[in-house]
Short mmCIF file of C-alpha atoms and ligand atoms in Angstrom, two decimals:
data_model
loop_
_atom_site.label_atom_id
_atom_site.label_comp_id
_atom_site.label_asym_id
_atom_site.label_seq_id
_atom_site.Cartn_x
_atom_site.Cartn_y
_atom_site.Cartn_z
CA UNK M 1 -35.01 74.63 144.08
CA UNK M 2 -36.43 76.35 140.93
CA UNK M 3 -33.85 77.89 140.09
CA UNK M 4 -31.60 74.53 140.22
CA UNK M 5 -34.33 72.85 137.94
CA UNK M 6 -34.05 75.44 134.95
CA UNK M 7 -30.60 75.55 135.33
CA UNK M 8 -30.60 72.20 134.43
CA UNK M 9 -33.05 72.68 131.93
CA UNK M 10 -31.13 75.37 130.30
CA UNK M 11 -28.02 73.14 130.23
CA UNK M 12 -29.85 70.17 128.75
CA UNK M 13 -31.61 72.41 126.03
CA UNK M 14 -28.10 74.01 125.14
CA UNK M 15 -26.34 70.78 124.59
CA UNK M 16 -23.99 71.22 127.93
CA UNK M 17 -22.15 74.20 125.90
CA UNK M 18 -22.90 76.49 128.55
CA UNK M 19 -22.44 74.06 131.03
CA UNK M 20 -19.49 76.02 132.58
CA UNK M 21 -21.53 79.06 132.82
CA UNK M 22 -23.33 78.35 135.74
CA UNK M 23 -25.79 80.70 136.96
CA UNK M 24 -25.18 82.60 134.12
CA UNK M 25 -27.22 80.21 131.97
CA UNK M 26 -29.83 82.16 133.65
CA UNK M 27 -28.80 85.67 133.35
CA UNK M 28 -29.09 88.08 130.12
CA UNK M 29 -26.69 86.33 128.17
CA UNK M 30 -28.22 83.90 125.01
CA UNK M 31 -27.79 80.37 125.98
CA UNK M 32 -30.06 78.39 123.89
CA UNK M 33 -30.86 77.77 120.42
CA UNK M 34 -33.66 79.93 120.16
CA UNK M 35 -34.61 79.38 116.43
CA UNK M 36 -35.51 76.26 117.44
CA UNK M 37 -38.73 77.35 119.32
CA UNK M 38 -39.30 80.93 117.61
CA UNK M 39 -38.30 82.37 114.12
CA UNK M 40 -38.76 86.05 112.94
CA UNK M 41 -41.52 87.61 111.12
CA UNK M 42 -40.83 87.46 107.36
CA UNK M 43 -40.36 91.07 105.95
CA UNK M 44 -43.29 90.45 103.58
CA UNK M 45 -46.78 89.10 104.35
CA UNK M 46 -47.82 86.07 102.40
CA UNK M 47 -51.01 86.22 99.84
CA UNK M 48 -52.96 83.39 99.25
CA UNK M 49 -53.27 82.40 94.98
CA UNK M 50 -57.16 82.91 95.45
CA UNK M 51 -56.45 86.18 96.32
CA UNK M 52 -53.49 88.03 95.07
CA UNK M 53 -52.50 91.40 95.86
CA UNK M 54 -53.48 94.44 94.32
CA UNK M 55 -53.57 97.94 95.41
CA UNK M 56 -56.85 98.76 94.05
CA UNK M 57 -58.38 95.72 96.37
CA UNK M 58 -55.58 97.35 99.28
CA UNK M 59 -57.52 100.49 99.07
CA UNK M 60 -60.72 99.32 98.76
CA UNK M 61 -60.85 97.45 101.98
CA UNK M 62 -58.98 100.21 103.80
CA UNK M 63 -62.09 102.09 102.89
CA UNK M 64 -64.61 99.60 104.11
CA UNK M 65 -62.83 98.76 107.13
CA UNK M 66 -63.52 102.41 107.87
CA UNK M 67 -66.89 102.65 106.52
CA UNK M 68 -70.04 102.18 108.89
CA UNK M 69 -71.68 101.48 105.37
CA UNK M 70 -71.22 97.86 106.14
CA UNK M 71 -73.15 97.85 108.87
CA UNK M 72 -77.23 97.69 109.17
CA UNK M 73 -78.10 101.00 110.87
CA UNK M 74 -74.48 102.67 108.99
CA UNK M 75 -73.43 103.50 112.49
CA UNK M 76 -70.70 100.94 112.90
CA UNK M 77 -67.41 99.97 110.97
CA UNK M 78 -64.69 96.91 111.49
CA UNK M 79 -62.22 99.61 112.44
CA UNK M 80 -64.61 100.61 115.28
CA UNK M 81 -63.77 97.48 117.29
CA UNK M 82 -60.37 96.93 115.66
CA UNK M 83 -58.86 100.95 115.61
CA UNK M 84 -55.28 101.25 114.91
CA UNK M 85 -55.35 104.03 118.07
CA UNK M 86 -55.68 100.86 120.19
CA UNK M 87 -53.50 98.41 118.75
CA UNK M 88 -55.87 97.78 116.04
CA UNK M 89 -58.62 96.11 118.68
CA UNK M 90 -60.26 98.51 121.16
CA UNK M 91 -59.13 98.42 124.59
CA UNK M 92 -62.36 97.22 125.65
CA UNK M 93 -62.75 93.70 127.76
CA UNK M 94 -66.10 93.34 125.74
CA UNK M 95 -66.95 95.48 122.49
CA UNK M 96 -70.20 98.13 121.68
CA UNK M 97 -71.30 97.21 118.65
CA UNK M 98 -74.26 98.57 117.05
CA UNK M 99 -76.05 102.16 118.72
CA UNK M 100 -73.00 102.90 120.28
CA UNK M 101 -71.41 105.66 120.47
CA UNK M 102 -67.37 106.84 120.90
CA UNK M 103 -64.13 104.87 121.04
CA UNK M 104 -62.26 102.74 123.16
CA UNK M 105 -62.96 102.50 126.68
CA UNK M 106 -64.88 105.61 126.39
CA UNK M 107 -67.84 104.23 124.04
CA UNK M 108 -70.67 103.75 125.39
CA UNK M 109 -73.36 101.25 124.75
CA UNK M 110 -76.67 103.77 125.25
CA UNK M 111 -78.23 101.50 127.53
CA UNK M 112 -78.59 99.21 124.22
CA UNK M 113 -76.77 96.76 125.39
CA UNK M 114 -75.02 95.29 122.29
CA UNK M 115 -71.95 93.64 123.64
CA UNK M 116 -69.90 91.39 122.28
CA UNK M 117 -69.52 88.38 124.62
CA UNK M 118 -65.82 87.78 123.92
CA UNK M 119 -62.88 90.12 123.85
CA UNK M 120 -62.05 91.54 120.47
CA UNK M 121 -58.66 90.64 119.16
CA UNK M 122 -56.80 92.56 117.34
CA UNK M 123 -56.11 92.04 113.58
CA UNK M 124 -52.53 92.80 112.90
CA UNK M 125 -50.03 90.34 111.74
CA UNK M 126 -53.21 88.16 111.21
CA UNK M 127 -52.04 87.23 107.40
CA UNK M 128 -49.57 85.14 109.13
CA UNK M 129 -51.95 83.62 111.27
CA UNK M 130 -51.22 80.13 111.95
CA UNK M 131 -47.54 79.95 111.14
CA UNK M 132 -46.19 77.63 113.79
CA UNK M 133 -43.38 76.22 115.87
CA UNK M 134 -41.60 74.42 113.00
CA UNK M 135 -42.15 76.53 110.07
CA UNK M 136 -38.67 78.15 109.39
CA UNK M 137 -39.92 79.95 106.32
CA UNK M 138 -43.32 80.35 104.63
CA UNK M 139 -44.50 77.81 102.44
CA UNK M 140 -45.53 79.19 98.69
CA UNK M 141 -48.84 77.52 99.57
CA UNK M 142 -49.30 79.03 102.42
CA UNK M 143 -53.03 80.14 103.64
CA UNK M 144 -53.09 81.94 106.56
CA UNK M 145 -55.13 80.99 109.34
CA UNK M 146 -58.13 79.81 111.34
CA UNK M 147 -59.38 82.55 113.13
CA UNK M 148 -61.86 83.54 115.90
CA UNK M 149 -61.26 82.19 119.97
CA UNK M 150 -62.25 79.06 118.83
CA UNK M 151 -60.88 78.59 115.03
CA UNK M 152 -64.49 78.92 113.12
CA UNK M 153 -63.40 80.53 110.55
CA UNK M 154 -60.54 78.96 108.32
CA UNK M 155 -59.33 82.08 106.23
CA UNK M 156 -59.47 85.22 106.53
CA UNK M 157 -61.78 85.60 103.53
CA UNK M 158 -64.05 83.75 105.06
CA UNK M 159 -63.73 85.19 108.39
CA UNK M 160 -64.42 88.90 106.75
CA UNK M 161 -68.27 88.54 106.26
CA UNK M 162 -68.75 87.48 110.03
CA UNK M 163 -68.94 90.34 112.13
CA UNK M 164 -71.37 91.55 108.83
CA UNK M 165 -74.19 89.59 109.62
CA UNK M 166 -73.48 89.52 113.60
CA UNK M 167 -76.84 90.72 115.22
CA UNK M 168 -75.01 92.61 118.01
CA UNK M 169 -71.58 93.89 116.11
CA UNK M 170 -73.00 95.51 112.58
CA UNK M 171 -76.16 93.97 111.62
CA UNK M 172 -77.94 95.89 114.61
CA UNK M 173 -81.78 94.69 115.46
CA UNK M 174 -84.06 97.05 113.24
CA UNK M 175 -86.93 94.58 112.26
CA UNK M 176 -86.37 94.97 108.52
CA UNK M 177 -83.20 93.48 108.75
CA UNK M 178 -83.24 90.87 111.71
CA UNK M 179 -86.06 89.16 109.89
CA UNK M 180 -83.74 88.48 106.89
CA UNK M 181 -81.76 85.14 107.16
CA UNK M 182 -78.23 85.49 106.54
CA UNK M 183 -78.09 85.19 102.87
CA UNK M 184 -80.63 87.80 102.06
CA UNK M 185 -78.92 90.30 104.75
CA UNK M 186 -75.38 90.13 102.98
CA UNK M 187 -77.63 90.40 99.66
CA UNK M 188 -78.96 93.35 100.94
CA UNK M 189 -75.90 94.95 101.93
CA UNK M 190 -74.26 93.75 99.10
CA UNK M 191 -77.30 95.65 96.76
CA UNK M 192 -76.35 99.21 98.97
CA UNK M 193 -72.89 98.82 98.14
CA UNK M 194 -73.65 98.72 94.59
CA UNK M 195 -75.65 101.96 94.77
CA UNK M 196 -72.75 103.62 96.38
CA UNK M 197 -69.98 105.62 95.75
CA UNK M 198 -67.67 102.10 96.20
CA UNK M 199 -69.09 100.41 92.66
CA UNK M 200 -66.53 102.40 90.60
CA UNK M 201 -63.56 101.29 93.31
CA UNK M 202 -65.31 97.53 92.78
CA UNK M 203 -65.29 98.20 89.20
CA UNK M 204 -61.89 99.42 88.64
CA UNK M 205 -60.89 96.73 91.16
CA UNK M 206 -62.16 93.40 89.65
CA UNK M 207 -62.94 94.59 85.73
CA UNK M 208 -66.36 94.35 84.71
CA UNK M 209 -65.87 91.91 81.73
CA UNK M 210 -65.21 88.09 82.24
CA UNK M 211 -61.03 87.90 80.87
CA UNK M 212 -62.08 84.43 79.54
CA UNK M 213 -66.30 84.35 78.85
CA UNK M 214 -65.70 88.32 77.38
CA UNK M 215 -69.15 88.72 79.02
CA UNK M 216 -69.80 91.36 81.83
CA UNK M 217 -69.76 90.67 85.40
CA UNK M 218 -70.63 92.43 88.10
CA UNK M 219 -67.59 93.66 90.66
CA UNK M 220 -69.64 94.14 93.37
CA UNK M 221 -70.28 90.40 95.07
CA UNK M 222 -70.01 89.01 98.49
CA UNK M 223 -66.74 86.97 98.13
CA UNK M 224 -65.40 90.37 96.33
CA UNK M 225 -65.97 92.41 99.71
CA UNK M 226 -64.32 89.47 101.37
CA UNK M 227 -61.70 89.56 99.57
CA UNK M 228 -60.64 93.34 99.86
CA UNK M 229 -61.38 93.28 103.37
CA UNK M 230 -58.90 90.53 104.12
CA UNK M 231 -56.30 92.06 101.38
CA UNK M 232 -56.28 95.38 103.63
CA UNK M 233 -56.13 93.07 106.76
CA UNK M 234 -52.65 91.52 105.29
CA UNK M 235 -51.29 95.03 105.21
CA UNK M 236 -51.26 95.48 109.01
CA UNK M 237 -47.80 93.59 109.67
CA UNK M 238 -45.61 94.52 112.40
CA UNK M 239 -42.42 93.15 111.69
CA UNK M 240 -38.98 93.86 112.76
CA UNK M 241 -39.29 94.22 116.55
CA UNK M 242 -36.02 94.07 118.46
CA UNK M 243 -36.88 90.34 119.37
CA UNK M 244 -36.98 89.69 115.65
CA UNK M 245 -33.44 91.31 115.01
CA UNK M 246 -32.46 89.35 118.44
CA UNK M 247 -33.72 85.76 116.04
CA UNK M 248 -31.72 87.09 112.90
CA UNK M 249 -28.52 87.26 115.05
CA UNK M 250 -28.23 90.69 116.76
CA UNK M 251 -27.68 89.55 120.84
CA UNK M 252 -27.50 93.08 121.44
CA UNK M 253 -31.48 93.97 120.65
CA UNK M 254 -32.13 92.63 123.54
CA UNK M 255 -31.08 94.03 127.76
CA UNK M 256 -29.35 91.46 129.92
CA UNK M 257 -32.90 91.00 131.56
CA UNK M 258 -35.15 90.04 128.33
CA UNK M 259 -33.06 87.62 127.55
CA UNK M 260 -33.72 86.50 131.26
CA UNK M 261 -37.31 86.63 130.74
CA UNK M 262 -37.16 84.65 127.36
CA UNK M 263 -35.11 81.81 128.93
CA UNK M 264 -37.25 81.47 131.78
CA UNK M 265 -40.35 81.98 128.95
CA UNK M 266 -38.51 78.88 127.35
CA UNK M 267 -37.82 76.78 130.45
CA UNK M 268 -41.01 77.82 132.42
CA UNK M 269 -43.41 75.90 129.78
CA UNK M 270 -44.35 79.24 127.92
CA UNK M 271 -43.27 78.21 124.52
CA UNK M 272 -45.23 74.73 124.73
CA UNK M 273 -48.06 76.75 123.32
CA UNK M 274 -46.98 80.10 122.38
CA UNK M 275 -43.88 78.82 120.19
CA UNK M 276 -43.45 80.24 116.38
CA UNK M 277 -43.41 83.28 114.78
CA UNK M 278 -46.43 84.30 116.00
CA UNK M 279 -45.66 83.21 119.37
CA UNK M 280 -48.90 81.03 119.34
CA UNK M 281 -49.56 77.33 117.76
CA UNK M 282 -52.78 78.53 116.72
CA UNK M 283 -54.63 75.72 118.23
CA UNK M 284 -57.06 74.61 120.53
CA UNK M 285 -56.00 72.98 124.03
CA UNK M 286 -58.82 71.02 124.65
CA UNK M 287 -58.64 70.91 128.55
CA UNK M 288 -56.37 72.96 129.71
CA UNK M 289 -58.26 75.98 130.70
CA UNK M 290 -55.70 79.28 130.89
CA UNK M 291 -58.56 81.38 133.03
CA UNK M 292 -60.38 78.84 135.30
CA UNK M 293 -63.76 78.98 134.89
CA UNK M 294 -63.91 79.47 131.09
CA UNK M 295 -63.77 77.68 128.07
CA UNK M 296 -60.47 76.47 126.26
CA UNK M 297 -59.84 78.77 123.72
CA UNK M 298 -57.03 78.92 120.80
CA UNK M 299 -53.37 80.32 122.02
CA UNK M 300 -53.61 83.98 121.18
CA UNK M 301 -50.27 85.44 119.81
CA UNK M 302 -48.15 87.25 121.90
CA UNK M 303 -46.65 89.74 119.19
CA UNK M 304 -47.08 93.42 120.18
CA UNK M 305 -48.99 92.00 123.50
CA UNK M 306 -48.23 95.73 125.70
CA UNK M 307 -50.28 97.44 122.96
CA UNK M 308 -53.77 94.83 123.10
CA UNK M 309 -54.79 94.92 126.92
CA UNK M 310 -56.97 93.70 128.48
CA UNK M 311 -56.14 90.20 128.03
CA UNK M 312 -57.77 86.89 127.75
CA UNK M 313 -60.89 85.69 126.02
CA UNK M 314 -62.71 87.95 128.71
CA UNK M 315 -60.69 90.48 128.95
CA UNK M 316 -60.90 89.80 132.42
CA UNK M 317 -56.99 91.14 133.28
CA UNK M 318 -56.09 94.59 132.36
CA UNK M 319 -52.46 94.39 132.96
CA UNK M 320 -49.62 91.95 131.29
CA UNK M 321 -47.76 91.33 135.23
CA UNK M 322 -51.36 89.74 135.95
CA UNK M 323 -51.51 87.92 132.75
CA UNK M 324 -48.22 86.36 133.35
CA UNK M 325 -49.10 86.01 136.71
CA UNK M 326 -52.30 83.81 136.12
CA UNK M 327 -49.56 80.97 135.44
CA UNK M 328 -48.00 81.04 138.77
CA UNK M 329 -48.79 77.52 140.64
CA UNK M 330 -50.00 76.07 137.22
CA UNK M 331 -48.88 72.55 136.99
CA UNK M 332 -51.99 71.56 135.35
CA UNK M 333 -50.62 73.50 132.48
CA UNK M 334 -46.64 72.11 132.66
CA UNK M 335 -45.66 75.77 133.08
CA UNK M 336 -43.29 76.09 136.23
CA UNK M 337 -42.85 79.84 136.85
CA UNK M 338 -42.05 81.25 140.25
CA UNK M 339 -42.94 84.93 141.79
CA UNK M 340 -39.20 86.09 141.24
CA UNK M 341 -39.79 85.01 137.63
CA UNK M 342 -43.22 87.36 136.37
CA UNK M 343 -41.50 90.58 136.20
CA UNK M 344 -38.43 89.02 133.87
CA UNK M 345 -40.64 87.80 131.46
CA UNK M 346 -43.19 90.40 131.65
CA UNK M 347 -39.83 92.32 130.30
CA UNK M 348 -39.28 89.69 127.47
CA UNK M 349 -42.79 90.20 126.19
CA UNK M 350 -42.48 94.03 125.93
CA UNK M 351 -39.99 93.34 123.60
CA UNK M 352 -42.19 91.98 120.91
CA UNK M 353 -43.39 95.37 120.57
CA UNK M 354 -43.13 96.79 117.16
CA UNK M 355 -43.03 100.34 117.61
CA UNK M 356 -42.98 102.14 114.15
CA UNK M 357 -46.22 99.76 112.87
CA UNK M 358 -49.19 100.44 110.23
CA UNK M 359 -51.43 102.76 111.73
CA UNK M 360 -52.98 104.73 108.83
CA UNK M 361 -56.60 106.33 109.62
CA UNK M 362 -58.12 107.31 106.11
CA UNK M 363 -58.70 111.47 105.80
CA UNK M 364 -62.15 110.79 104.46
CA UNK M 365 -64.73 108.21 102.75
CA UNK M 366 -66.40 108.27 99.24
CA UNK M 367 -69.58 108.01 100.68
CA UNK M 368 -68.86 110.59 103.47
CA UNK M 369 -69.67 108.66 106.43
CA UNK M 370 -67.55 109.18 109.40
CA UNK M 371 -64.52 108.00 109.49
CA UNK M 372 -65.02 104.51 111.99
CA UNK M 373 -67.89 105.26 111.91
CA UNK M 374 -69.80 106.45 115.37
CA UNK M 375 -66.64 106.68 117.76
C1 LIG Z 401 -68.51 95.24 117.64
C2 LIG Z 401 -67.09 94.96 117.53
C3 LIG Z 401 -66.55 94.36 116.26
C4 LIG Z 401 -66.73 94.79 114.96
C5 LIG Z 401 -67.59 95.93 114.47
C6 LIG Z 401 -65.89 93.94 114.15
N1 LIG Z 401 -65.22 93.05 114.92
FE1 LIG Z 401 -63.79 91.78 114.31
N2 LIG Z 401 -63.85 90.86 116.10
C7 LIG Z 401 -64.61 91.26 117.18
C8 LIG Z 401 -64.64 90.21 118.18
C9 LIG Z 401 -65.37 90.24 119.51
C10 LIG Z 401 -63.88 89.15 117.65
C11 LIG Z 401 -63.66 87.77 118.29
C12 LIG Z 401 -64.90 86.93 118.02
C13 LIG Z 401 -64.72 85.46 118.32
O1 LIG Z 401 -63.58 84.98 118.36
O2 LIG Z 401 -65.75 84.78 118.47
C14 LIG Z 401 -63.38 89.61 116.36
C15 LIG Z 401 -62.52 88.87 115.55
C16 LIG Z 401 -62.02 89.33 114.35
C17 LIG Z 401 -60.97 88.69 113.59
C18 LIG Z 401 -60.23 87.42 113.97
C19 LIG Z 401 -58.89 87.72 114.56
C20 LIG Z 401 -58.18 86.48 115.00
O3 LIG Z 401 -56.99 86.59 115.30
O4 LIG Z 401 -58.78 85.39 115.05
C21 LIG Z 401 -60.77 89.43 112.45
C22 LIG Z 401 -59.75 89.17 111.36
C23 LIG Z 401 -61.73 90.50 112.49
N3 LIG Z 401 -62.46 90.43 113.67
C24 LIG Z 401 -61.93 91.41 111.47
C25 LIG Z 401 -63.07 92.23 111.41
C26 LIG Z 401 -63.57 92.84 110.20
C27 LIG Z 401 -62.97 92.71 108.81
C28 LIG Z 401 -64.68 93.57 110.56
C29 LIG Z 401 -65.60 94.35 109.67
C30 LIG Z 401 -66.23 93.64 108.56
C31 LIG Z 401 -64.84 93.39 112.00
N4 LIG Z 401 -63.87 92.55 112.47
C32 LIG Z 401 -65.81 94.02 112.77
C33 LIG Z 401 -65.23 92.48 117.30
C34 LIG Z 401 -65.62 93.24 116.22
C1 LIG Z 402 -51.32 75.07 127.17
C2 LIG Z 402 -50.93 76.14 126.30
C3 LIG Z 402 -50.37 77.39 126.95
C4 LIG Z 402 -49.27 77.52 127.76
C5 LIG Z 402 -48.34 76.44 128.24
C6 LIG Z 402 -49.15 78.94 128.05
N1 LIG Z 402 -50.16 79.63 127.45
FE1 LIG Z 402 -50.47 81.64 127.54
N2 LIG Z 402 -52.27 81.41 126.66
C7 LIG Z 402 -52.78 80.22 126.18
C8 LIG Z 402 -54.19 80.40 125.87
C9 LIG Z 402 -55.12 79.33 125.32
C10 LIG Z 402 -54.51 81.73 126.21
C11 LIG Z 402 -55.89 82.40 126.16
C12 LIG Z 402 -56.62 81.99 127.44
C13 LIG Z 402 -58.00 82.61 127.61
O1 LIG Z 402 -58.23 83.74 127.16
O2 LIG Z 402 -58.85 81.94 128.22
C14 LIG Z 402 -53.27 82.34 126.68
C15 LIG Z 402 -53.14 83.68 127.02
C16 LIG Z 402 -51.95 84.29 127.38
C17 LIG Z 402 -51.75 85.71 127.52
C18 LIG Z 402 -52.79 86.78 127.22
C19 LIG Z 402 -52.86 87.02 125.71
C20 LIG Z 402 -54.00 87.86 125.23
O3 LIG Z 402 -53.85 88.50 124.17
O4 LIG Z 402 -55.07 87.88 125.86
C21 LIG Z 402 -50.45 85.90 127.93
C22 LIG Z 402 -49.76 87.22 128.18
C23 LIG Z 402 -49.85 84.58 128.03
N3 LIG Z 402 -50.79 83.64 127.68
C24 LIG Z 402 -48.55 84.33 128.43
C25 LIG Z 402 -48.08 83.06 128.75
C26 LIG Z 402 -46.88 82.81 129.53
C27 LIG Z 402 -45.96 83.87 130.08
C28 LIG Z 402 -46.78 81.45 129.67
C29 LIG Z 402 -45.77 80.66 130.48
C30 LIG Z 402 -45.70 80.99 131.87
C31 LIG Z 402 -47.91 80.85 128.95
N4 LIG Z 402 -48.68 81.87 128.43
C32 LIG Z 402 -48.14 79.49 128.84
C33 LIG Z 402 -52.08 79.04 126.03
C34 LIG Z 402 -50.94 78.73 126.76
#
């Protein structure tokens, strides 16, 4: 009976020019217009006109992501929750933030107890956050975003100074630092970073003279950090997967039993939500809850998906069969997928794997912290 009802599907969506085909409408061979629900990755990330590229501001926020220097007690860095060892997140259902110590699944919290209460996703391709179902190419005006489980933060600027401040991911819970509000805690780390080794990288960075006022400014400033923190981000792209070259016209990147998977990923309900180039609308479904039991979150993308378990806002399933197989019976959520069907497009998602992607650990630090720091 399913497999009558996509059949029809699949006939519908390809305008009856398969109609012939019968059963092989469902087999590996491309029977629908797919850049009508997906298109491919751009070669080149998009930057927004408040903050244009540079390499100085690149190289910069490489160096901070690394650098525990960010963080209260100088023990923790971004890249110690988002390490490019681990897809760029950390293999971790819930993260050790500050007085941890290691990597991965191997850190450990030192019976301190600072975890974060929501899996950590991980930040590549995020500069083209929020590019959706019907955008064919990138608008010039394009900002990228919102960001976080539940879209609080609306750029990644803005997102950048978050974790920062966050009690239990860098800010840590020395009494000198908790009993700052928010503004005089950035101030404060702001104030070390001006002291350190970084205010020549800020100064050669963002000038220290006004171009219009000709008066001096300081480099070193809040929205600064932001900014080469989320430049750096934009660098971690993973373009070019085979499903990409499959979009831009090559039927031959992908086996007989992908394209399988990505029909039935098409037909089953799948691309309702995770449609795009990022495989993910970016938005909230008020309502329909993916995990029962827990809030609705945003769609998370799908892009690279093999390289980010666990899965799901609580990292609650470790492999992708059981994260595909969480929407089996799930006609609260439209999606009609049948046992037969998991495996197929478990093998369609492996294939938005990029495998040659950005994964560039800096050799040292100009304040000679540890690299991440302690993992
Ligand atoms: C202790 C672990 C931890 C540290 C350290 C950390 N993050 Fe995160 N990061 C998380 C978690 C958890 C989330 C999800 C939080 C949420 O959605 O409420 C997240 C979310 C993000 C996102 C949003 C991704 C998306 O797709 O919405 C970005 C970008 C990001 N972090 C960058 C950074 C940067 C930059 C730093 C350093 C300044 C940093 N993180 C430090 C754990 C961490
Ligand atoms: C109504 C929108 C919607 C539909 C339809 C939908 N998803 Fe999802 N998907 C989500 C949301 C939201 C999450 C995150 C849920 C959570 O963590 O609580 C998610 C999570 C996932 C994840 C885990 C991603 C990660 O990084 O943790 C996978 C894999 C996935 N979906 C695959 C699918 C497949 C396969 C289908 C079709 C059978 C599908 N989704 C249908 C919205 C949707």
């Amino acid at each position: 009976m399913r497999i009558i009802f996509s059949c029809l599907v699949v006939i519908v969506l390809s305008g009856c020019a398969d109609a012939d085909g019968g059963d092989d409408n469902l087999g590996g061979t491309p029977s629908q217009p797919y850049t009508d629900f997906f298109s491919p990755l751009p070669e080149a990330v998009p930057y927004p006109a408040s903050n244009p590229f540079s390499e100085d501001k690149q190289e910069l926020g490489m160096l901070l992501f690394f650098d525990p220097i960010l963080s209260g007690e100088e023990d923790v860095a971004c890249a110690t929750c988002h390490h490019p060892d681990f897809g760029w997140a950390d293999g971790r259902s819930f993260s050790v933030g500050v007085g941890g110590t290691g990597l991965g699944p191997n850190r450990d919290d030192n019976g301190i107890g600072n975890l974060t209460l929501i899996n950590t996703p991980t930040i590549m391709n995020v500069g083209f956050t929020g590019l959706g179902v019907d955008d064919k190419t990138v608008p010039s005006n394009f900002i990228s975003g919102a960001y976080f489980w539940d879209l609080r933060a609306d750029t990644l600027e803005e997102q950048a100074l978050g974790p920062i401040g966050n009690p239990v991911e860098m800010r840590g819970n020395l009494a000198e630092h908790t009993q700052l509000d928010d503004d005089q805690y950035l101030a404060m780390i702001i104030e070390r970073l001006k002291h350190s080794s970084y205010k020549a990288y800020f100064d050669e960075a963002f000038g220290t003279v006004d171009p219009v006022t000709q008066l001096a400014v300081e480099s070193v400033s809040a929205e600064n950090l932001a900014a080469v923190l989320a430049t750096f981000q934009r660098r971690v792209i993973t373009t070019n997967s085979r499903f990409d070259k499959f979009l831009m016209g090559d039927e031959t990147a992908l086996t007989s039993r992908e394209i399988t998977g990505l029909n039935k990923f098409i037909n089953g309900g799948c691309a309702r939500c995770h449609g795009g180039m990022m495989l993910s609308d970016n938005l909230l479904h008020e309502g329909d809850q993916i995990v029962p039991d827990l809030p609705s979150v945003r769609t998370p993308s799908l892009r690279n998906i093999e390289k980010t378990a666990p899965y799901m806002q609580d990292g609650s399933m470790t492999t992708l069969r059981d994260s595909v197989a969480i929407y089996e019976q799930r006609e609260d959520l439209q999606v009609d997928l049948g046992e037969d069907d998991i495996g197929d497009i478990e093998a369609f998602l492996r294939s938005l794997t990029t495998e040659e992607f950005y994964q560039e650990v800096p050799g040292g630090l100009p304040t000679g912290n540890q690299v991440g720091g302690n993992i």
